[in-house]
């Protein structure tokens, strides 16, 4: 079966102005990213702040224009569409933003916010719009009577549910979830993740789930792609990647996941050095300036590794076939 979304060699650079010497090198936010998302599937895109994962999601939807590459949605090249065709396609591709506070217009009632997409795409008229809004609010766990209220009257979790209802209003097939739970309390995160899973099951939705929390990713995604400095450095089935990572950056991310058992603790891997500038990435492997792999050598400093199959996952590391690095070391009782 053809994937719902196919992204090939996506590149997004941002122009940067130098302070004293004119134009500065562009910021290479996304630097050759490729992946697929199947129908009814969740692919998680993870990495630390500044790795380019949000730029990937926004560029696919053409909320910002790509520098180069291709995104095929149901066989249609998203980047080649004119404004009219893109507007029609956006019914099928939506986004849930990270910040549930700034993503809603404070001057609009939540009923008007949810109804906006229905009206723009002429999916209903008259009293039918109100009925659809009420049904959407109920579907995301809110009282339909809340439609007359304003965003400031709701908690962060409730606002995120409103954002989900707004995305669902135009009946999409694919949703970019741009860190949709990172601004929420832990207990509320679980509720929103369960809601997204239920909606996926009931509506057959596909998600690109952008996150930095691997514990969240394990709950929601079937496959994971790990990004570092604008590139995917490891990808594969969630459980395979989390249980036996092949790239040292993935190992470092996993070591930062809190361990709920107080008797057993992970050995925290603290990466030395700063994240390299995306305007001036290092030669060779982009991770070599912070790498702790025991096989690291001069080759890593000069030759860019490609993403290639290694066991159950794919990794962009010259020495990914080496004995997998441990994700945790049990230290005994605290």
GROMACS .gro file of C-alpha atoms in nm:
model
  334
    1UNK     CA    1   0.000   0.000   0.000
    2UNK     CA    2   0.131   0.346  -0.091
    3UNK     CA    3   0.212   0.556   0.217
    4UNK     CA    4  -0.013   0.852   0.288
    5UNK     CA    5   0.284   1.090   0.307
    6UNK     CA    6   0.626   1.054   0.145
    7UNK     CA    7   0.898   1.310   0.217
    8UNK     CA    8   1.215   1.302   0.006
    9UNK     CA    9   1.537   1.492   0.083
   10UNK     CA   10   1.359   1.785   0.251
   11UNK     CA   11   1.576   2.093   0.301
   12UNK     CA   12   1.479   2.413   0.483
   13UNK     CA   13   1.732   2.692   0.526
   14UNK     CA   14   1.659   3.027   0.686
   15UNK     CA   15   1.835   3.342   0.569
   16UNK     CA   16   2.044   3.511   0.837
   17UNK     CA   17   2.176   3.867   0.835
   18UNK     CA   18   2.526   3.934   0.967
   19UNK     CA   19   2.574   4.218   1.212
   20UNK     CA   20   2.891   4.369   1.064
   21UNK     CA   21   2.974   4.191   0.739
   22UNK     CA   22   2.649   4.167   0.544
   23UNK     CA   23   2.476   3.838   0.483
   24UNK     CA   24   2.563   3.551   0.716
   25UNK     CA   25   2.552   3.181   0.622
   26UNK     CA   26   2.196   3.046   0.619
   27UNK     CA   27   2.062   2.851   0.916
   28UNK     CA   28   2.042   2.490   0.796
   29UNK     CA   29   1.737   2.393   1.003
   30UNK     CA   30   1.649   2.086   0.793
   31UNK     CA   31   1.927   1.936   0.585
   32UNK     CA   32   1.808   1.640   0.378
   33UNK     CA   33   1.531   1.459   0.565
   34UNK     CA   34   1.336   1.166   0.417
   35UNK     CA   35   1.061   0.952   0.571
   36UNK     CA   36   0.715   0.803   0.512
   37UNK     CA   37   0.394   0.798   0.715
   38UNK     CA   38   0.142   0.520   0.647
   39UNK     CA   39  -0.235   0.543   0.670
   40UNK     CA   40  -0.351   0.524   1.029
   41UNK     CA   41   0.009   0.534   1.155
   42UNK     CA   42   0.197   0.757   1.399
   43UNK     CA   43   0.558   0.847   1.323
   44UNK     CA   44   0.733   1.031   1.607
   45UNK     CA   45   1.004   1.284   1.526
   46UNK     CA   46   1.222   1.343   1.832
   47UNK     CA   47   1.530   1.542   1.927
   48UNK     CA   48   1.650   1.827   2.142
   49UNK     CA   49   1.541   2.189   2.091
   50UNK     CA   50   1.685   2.338   1.773
   51UNK     CA   51   1.728   2.009   1.585
   52UNK     CA   52   1.477   2.111   1.315
   53UNK     CA   53   1.184   1.883   1.395
   54UNK     CA   54   0.921   2.161   1.410
   55UNK     CA   55   1.057   2.307   1.087
   56UNK     CA   56   0.998   1.969   0.922
   57UNK     CA   57   0.631   1.965   1.025
   58UNK     CA   58   0.561   2.324   0.927
   59UNK     CA   59   0.740   2.294   0.593
   60UNK     CA   60   0.547   1.981   0.496
   61UNK     CA   61   0.224   2.179   0.545
   62UNK     CA   62   0.375   2.478   0.364
   63UNK     CA   63   0.323   2.706   0.659
   64UNK     CA   64   0.673   2.799   0.547
   65UNK     CA   65   0.820   2.735   0.205
   66UNK     CA   66   1.084   2.463   0.154
   67UNK     CA   67   1.432   2.532   0.021
   68UNK     CA   68   1.426   2.207  -0.175
   69UNK     CA   69   1.295   1.852  -0.162
   70UNK     CA   70   0.962   1.686  -0.221
   71UNK     CA   71   0.655   1.602  -0.012
   72UNK     CA   72   0.395   1.373  -0.169
   73UNK     CA   73   0.058   1.356   0.006
   74UNK     CA   74  -0.173   1.093  -0.143
   75UNK     CA   75   0.048   1.112  -0.452
   76UNK     CA   76   0.019   1.492  -0.485
   77UNK     CA   77   0.335   1.705  -0.475
   78UNK     CA   78   0.251   1.954  -0.199
   79UNK     CA   79   0.534   2.190  -0.290
   80UNK     CA   80   0.418   2.234  -0.651
   81UNK     CA   81   0.059   2.340  -0.573
   82UNK     CA   82  -0.070   2.690  -0.636
   83UNK     CA   83  -0.261   2.879  -0.367
   84UNK     CA   84  -0.604   2.751  -0.467
   85UNK     CA   85  -0.501   2.386  -0.484
   86UNK     CA   86  -0.307   2.416  -0.159
   87UNK     CA   87  -0.611   2.555   0.017
   88UNK     CA   88  -0.815   2.253  -0.093
   89UNK     CA   89  -0.542   2.015   0.020
   90UNK     CA   90  -0.524   2.172   0.365
   91UNK     CA   91  -0.858   2.014   0.444
   92UNK     CA   92  -0.667   1.686   0.447
   93UNK     CA   93  -0.357   1.809   0.635
   94UNK     CA   94  -0.385   1.992   0.969
   95UNK     CA   95  -0.169   2.087   1.267
   96UNK     CA   96  -0.204   2.093   1.646
   97UNK     CA   97   0.027   2.359   1.788
   98UNK     CA   98   0.250   2.328   2.093
   99UNK     CA   99   0.122   2.629   2.287
  100UNK     CA  100  -0.250   2.598   2.369
  101UNK     CA  101  -0.253   2.959   2.489
  102UNK     CA  102  -0.115   3.153   2.191
  103UNK     CA  103  -0.271   2.926   1.925
  104UNK     CA  104  -0.626   3.049   1.998
  105UNK     CA  105  -0.756   3.396   1.915
  106UNK     CA  106  -0.856   3.552   2.250
  107UNK     CA  107  -1.128   3.758   2.077
  108UNK     CA  108  -1.309   3.459   1.932
  109UNK     CA  109  -1.534   3.223   2.123
  110UNK     CA  110  -1.419   2.865   2.102
  111UNK     CA  111  -1.729   2.784   1.901
  112UNK     CA  112  -1.627   3.043   1.641
  113UNK     CA  113  -1.269   2.912   1.640
  114UNK     CA  114  -1.381   2.556   1.574
  115UNK     CA  115  -1.638   2.668   1.316
  116UNK     CA  116  -1.389   2.878   1.119
  117UNK     CA  117  -1.252   2.589   0.912
  118UNK     CA  118  -1.601   2.453   0.846
  119UNK     CA  119  -1.708   2.791   0.709
  120UNK     CA  120  -1.393   2.851   0.502
  121UNK     CA  121  -1.422   2.513   0.329
  122UNK     CA  122  -1.802   2.536   0.307
  123UNK     CA  123  -1.857   2.203   0.475
  124UNK     CA  124  -2.185   2.313   0.633
  125UNK     CA  125  -2.415   2.614   0.657
  126UNK     CA  126  -2.663   2.766   0.899
  127UNK     CA  127  -2.765   2.562   1.202
  128UNK     CA  128  -2.566   2.262   1.078
  129UNK     CA  129  -2.242   2.448   1.165
  130UNK     CA  130  -2.351   2.476   1.528
  131UNK     CA  131  -2.442   2.107   1.539
  132UNK     CA  132  -2.102   2.012   1.400
  133UNK     CA  133  -1.921   2.231   1.651
  134UNK     CA  134  -2.120   2.078   1.939
  135UNK     CA  135  -2.039   1.726   1.817
  136UNK     CA  136  -1.667   1.808   1.784
  137UNK     CA  137  -1.647   1.955   2.134
  138UNK     CA  138  -1.819   1.649   2.274
  139UNK     CA  139  -1.583   1.420   2.080
  140UNK     CA  140  -1.277   1.580   2.243
  141UNK     CA  141  -1.430   1.563   2.592
  142UNK     CA  142  -1.572   1.914   2.633
  143UNK     CA  143  -1.925   2.028   2.713
  144UNK     CA  144  -2.091   2.162   2.393
  145UNK     CA  145  -2.223   2.452   2.603
  146UNK     CA  146  -1.864   2.580   2.625
  147UNK     CA  147  -1.891   2.698   2.263
  148UNK     CA  148  -2.001   3.043   2.386
  149UNK     CA  149  -1.699   3.091   2.611
  150UNK     CA  150  -1.359   3.250   2.537
  151UNK     CA  151  -1.014   3.087   2.555
  152UNK     CA  152  -0.909   3.262   2.878
  153UNK     CA  153  -1.183   3.073   3.063
  154UNK     CA  154  -1.014   2.735   3.006
  155UNK     CA  155  -0.715   2.547   3.144
  156UNK     CA  156  -0.418   2.447   2.929
  157UNK     CA  157  -0.547   2.093   2.883
  158UNK     CA  158  -0.892   2.218   2.783
  159UNK     CA  159  -0.740   2.464   2.536
  160UNK     CA  160  -0.542   2.185   2.376
  161UNK     CA  161  -0.864   1.986   2.337
  162UNK     CA  162  -1.011   2.291   2.163
  163UNK     CA  163  -0.711   2.297   1.931
  164UNK     CA  164  -0.766   1.930   1.851
  165UNK     CA  165  -1.136   1.995   1.779
  166UNK     CA  166  -1.038   2.281   1.547
  167UNK     CA  167  -0.801   2.051   1.356
  168UNK     CA  168  -1.068   1.781   1.327
  169UNK     CA  169  -1.334   2.023   1.203
  170UNK     CA  170  -1.228   1.995   0.837
  171UNK     CA  171  -1.208   1.613   0.848
  172UNK     CA  172  -0.833   1.567   0.784
  173UNK     CA  173  -0.649   1.244   0.715
  174UNK     CA  174  -0.310   1.365   0.846
  175UNK     CA  175  -0.223   1.583   1.145
  176UNK     CA  176   0.111   1.728   1.248
  177UNK     CA  177   0.116   1.721   1.630
  178UNK     CA  178   0.384   1.979   1.714
  179UNK     CA  179   0.475   1.891   2.075
  180UNK     CA  180   0.105   1.896   2.170
  181UNK     CA  181   0.158   1.789   2.533
  182UNK     CA  182   0.491   1.947   2.627
  183UNK     CA  183   0.323   2.252   2.787
  184UNK     CA  184   0.081   2.042   2.994
  185UNK     CA  185   0.097   1.884   3.338
  186UNK     CA  186   0.194   1.516   3.338
  187UNK     CA  187  -0.154   1.393   3.437
  188UNK     CA  188  -0.312   1.604   3.163
  189UNK     CA  189  -0.054   1.482   2.911
  190UNK     CA  190  -0.178   1.126   2.956
  191UNK     CA  191  -0.539   1.233   2.899
  192UNK     CA  192  -0.453   1.418   2.576
  193UNK     CA  193  -0.240   1.128   2.449
  194UNK     CA  194  -0.525   0.886   2.516
  195UNK     CA  195  -0.761   1.121   2.330
  196UNK     CA  196  -0.528   1.133   2.028
  197UNK     CA  197  -0.505   0.752   2.028
  198UNK     CA  198  -0.885   0.717   2.044
  199UNK     CA  199  -0.932   0.966   1.759
  200UNK     CA  200  -0.678   0.781   1.549
  201UNK     CA  201  -0.861   0.453   1.605
  202UNK     CA  202  -1.206   0.599   1.535
  203UNK     CA  203  -1.114   0.823   1.240
  204UNK     CA  204  -0.819   0.638   1.087
  205UNK     CA  205  -0.593   0.941   1.131
  206UNK     CA  206  -0.220   0.954   1.059
  207UNK     CA  207   0.007   1.159   1.284
  208UNK     CA  208   0.351   1.311   1.259
  209UNK     CA  209   0.410   1.345   1.633
  210UNK     CA  210   0.689   1.591   1.715
  211UNK     CA  211   0.833   1.557   2.065
  212UNK     CA  212   1.145   1.563   2.280
  213UNK     CA  213   1.016   1.328   2.550
  214UNK     CA  214   1.087   0.964   2.466
  215UNK     CA  215   0.852   0.840   2.739
  216UNK     CA  216   0.566   1.015   2.558
  217UNK     CA  217   0.682   0.875   2.225
  218UNK     CA  218   0.670   0.517   2.354
  219UNK     CA  219   0.301   0.563   2.439
  220UNK     CA  220   0.183   0.713   2.111
  221UNK     CA  221   0.409   0.608   1.820
  222UNK     CA  222   0.471   0.287   1.628
  223UNK     CA  223   0.787   0.422   1.463
  224UNK     CA  224   1.043   0.683   1.571
  225UNK     CA  225   1.289   0.902   1.382
  226UNK     CA  226   1.559   1.077   1.585
  227UNK     CA  227   1.685   1.413   1.455
  228UNK     CA  228   2.012   1.588   1.526
  229UNK     CA  229   2.126   1.914   1.368
  230UNK     CA  230   1.875   1.897   1.082
  231UNK     CA  231   1.926   1.531   0.994
  232UNK     CA  232   1.769   1.199   1.089
  233UNK     CA  233   2.039   0.999   1.267
  234UNK     CA  234   1.833   0.692   1.363
  235UNK     CA  235   1.490   0.553   1.275
  236UNK     CA  236   1.293   0.237   1.327
  237UNK     CA  237   1.014   0.063   1.518
  238UNK     CA  238   0.964   0.226   1.857
  239UNK     CA  239   1.038  -0.071   2.082
  240UNK     CA  240   1.338  -0.183   1.877
  241UNK     CA  241   1.491   0.164   1.876
  242UNK     CA  242   1.431   0.229   2.245
  243UNK     CA  243   1.551  -0.113   2.362
  244UNK     CA  244   1.865  -0.136   2.144
  245UNK     CA  245   1.967   0.204   2.000
  246UNK     CA  246   2.249   0.206   1.747
  247UNK     CA  247   2.340   0.576   1.745
  248UNK     CA  248   2.515   0.736   2.045
  249UNK     CA  249   2.288   1.040   2.032
  250UNK     CA  250   1.983   0.817   2.079
  251UNK     CA  251   2.158   0.654   2.373
  252UNK     CA  252   2.216   0.996   2.532
  253UNK     CA  253   1.850   1.092   2.485
  254UNK     CA  254   1.737   0.767   2.645
  255UNK     CA  255   1.966   0.816   2.942
  256UNK     CA  256   1.779   1.140   3.022
  257UNK     CA  257   1.439   0.967   3.055
  258UNK     CA  258   1.342   0.964   3.426
  259UNK     CA  259   1.338   0.621   3.590
  260UNK     CA  260   1.024   0.576   3.805
  261UNK     CA  261   1.176   0.293   4.010
  262UNK     CA  262   1.379   0.451   4.294
  263UNK     CA  263   1.582   0.131   4.340
  264UNK     CA  264   1.724   0.134   3.989
  265UNK     CA  265   1.875   0.436   3.819
  266UNK     CA  266   2.006   0.499   3.471
  267UNK     CA  267   2.359   0.619   3.416
  268UNK     CA  268   2.304   0.972   3.290
  269UNK     CA  269   2.512   1.049   2.982
  270UNK     CA  270   2.600   1.417   2.979
  271UNK     CA  271   2.705   1.530   2.632
  272UNK     CA  272   3.016   1.746   2.644
  273UNK     CA  273   3.040   2.061   2.439
  274UNK     CA  274   2.771   2.279   2.290
  275UNK     CA  275   2.534   2.194   2.007
  276UNK     CA  276   2.713   2.304   1.688
  277UNK     CA  277   2.571   2.601   1.503
  278UNK     CA  278   2.321   2.504   1.230
  279UNK     CA  279   2.471   2.791   1.027
  280UNK     CA  280   2.811   2.625   1.035
  281UNK     CA  281   2.772   2.250   1.093
  282UNK     CA  282   3.091   2.052   1.145
  283UNK     CA  283   3.237   1.841   0.863
  284UNK     CA  284   3.192   1.467   0.866
  285UNK     CA  285   2.941   1.326   1.115
  286UNK     CA  286   2.741   1.616   1.263
  287UNK     CA  287   2.755   1.447   1.606
  288UNK     CA  288   3.131   1.393   1.617
  289UNK     CA  289   3.197   1.703   1.831
  290UNK     CA  290   2.995   1.549   2.118
  291UNK     CA  291   3.029   1.178   2.044
  292UNK     CA  292   3.136   0.928   2.310
  293UNK     CA  293   3.130   0.610   2.099
  294UNK     CA  294   3.442   0.402   2.178
  295UNK     CA  295   3.509   0.346   1.805
  296UNK     CA  296   3.508   0.719   1.720
  297UNK     CA  297   3.810   0.809   1.501
  298UNK     CA  298   3.933   1.037   1.223
  299UNK     CA  299   3.681   0.897   0.975
  300UNK     CA  300   3.400   1.049   1.182
  301UNK     CA  301   3.558   1.395   1.143
  302UNK     CA  302   3.568   1.387   0.763
  303UNK     CA  303   3.308   1.146   0.621
  304UNK     CA  304   2.933   1.207   0.652
  305UNK     CA  305   2.759   0.880   0.753
  306UNK     CA  306   2.445   0.783   0.565
  307UNK     CA  307   2.128   0.646   0.720
  308UNK     CA  308   2.144   0.272   0.656
  309UNK     CA  309   1.981  -0.045   0.792
  310UNK     CA  310   2.147  -0.186   1.102
  311UNK     CA  311   1.953  -0.471   1.256
  312UNK     CA  312   1.592  -0.372   1.323
  313UNK     CA  313   1.657   0.001   1.280
  314UNK     CA  314   1.849   0.237   1.053
  315UNK     CA  315   2.132   0.454   1.184
  316UNK     CA  316   2.363   0.723   1.047
  317UNK     CA  317   2.678   0.608   1.225
  318UNK     CA  318   2.993   0.458   1.073
  319UNK     CA  319   3.017   0.212   1.361
  320UNK     CA  320   2.652   0.128   1.423
  321UNK     CA  321   2.729  -0.245   1.382
  322UNK     CA  322   2.944  -0.235   1.694
  323UNK     CA  323   2.802  -0.381   2.013
  324UNK     CA  324   2.499  -0.164   2.093
  325UNK     CA  325   2.570   0.093   2.361
  326UNK     CA  326   2.375   0.032   2.683
  327UNK     CA  327   2.068   0.246   2.743
  328UNK     CA  328   2.083   0.196   3.118
  329UNK     CA  329   2.312   0.061   3.384
  330UNK     CA  330   2.155  -0.063   3.704
  331UNK     CA  331   2.339   0.090   3.997
  332UNK     CA  332   2.162  -0.102   4.271
  333UNK     CA  333   1.984   0.060   4.559
  334UNK     CA  334   2.000   0.438   4.586
   0.00000   0.00000   0.00000
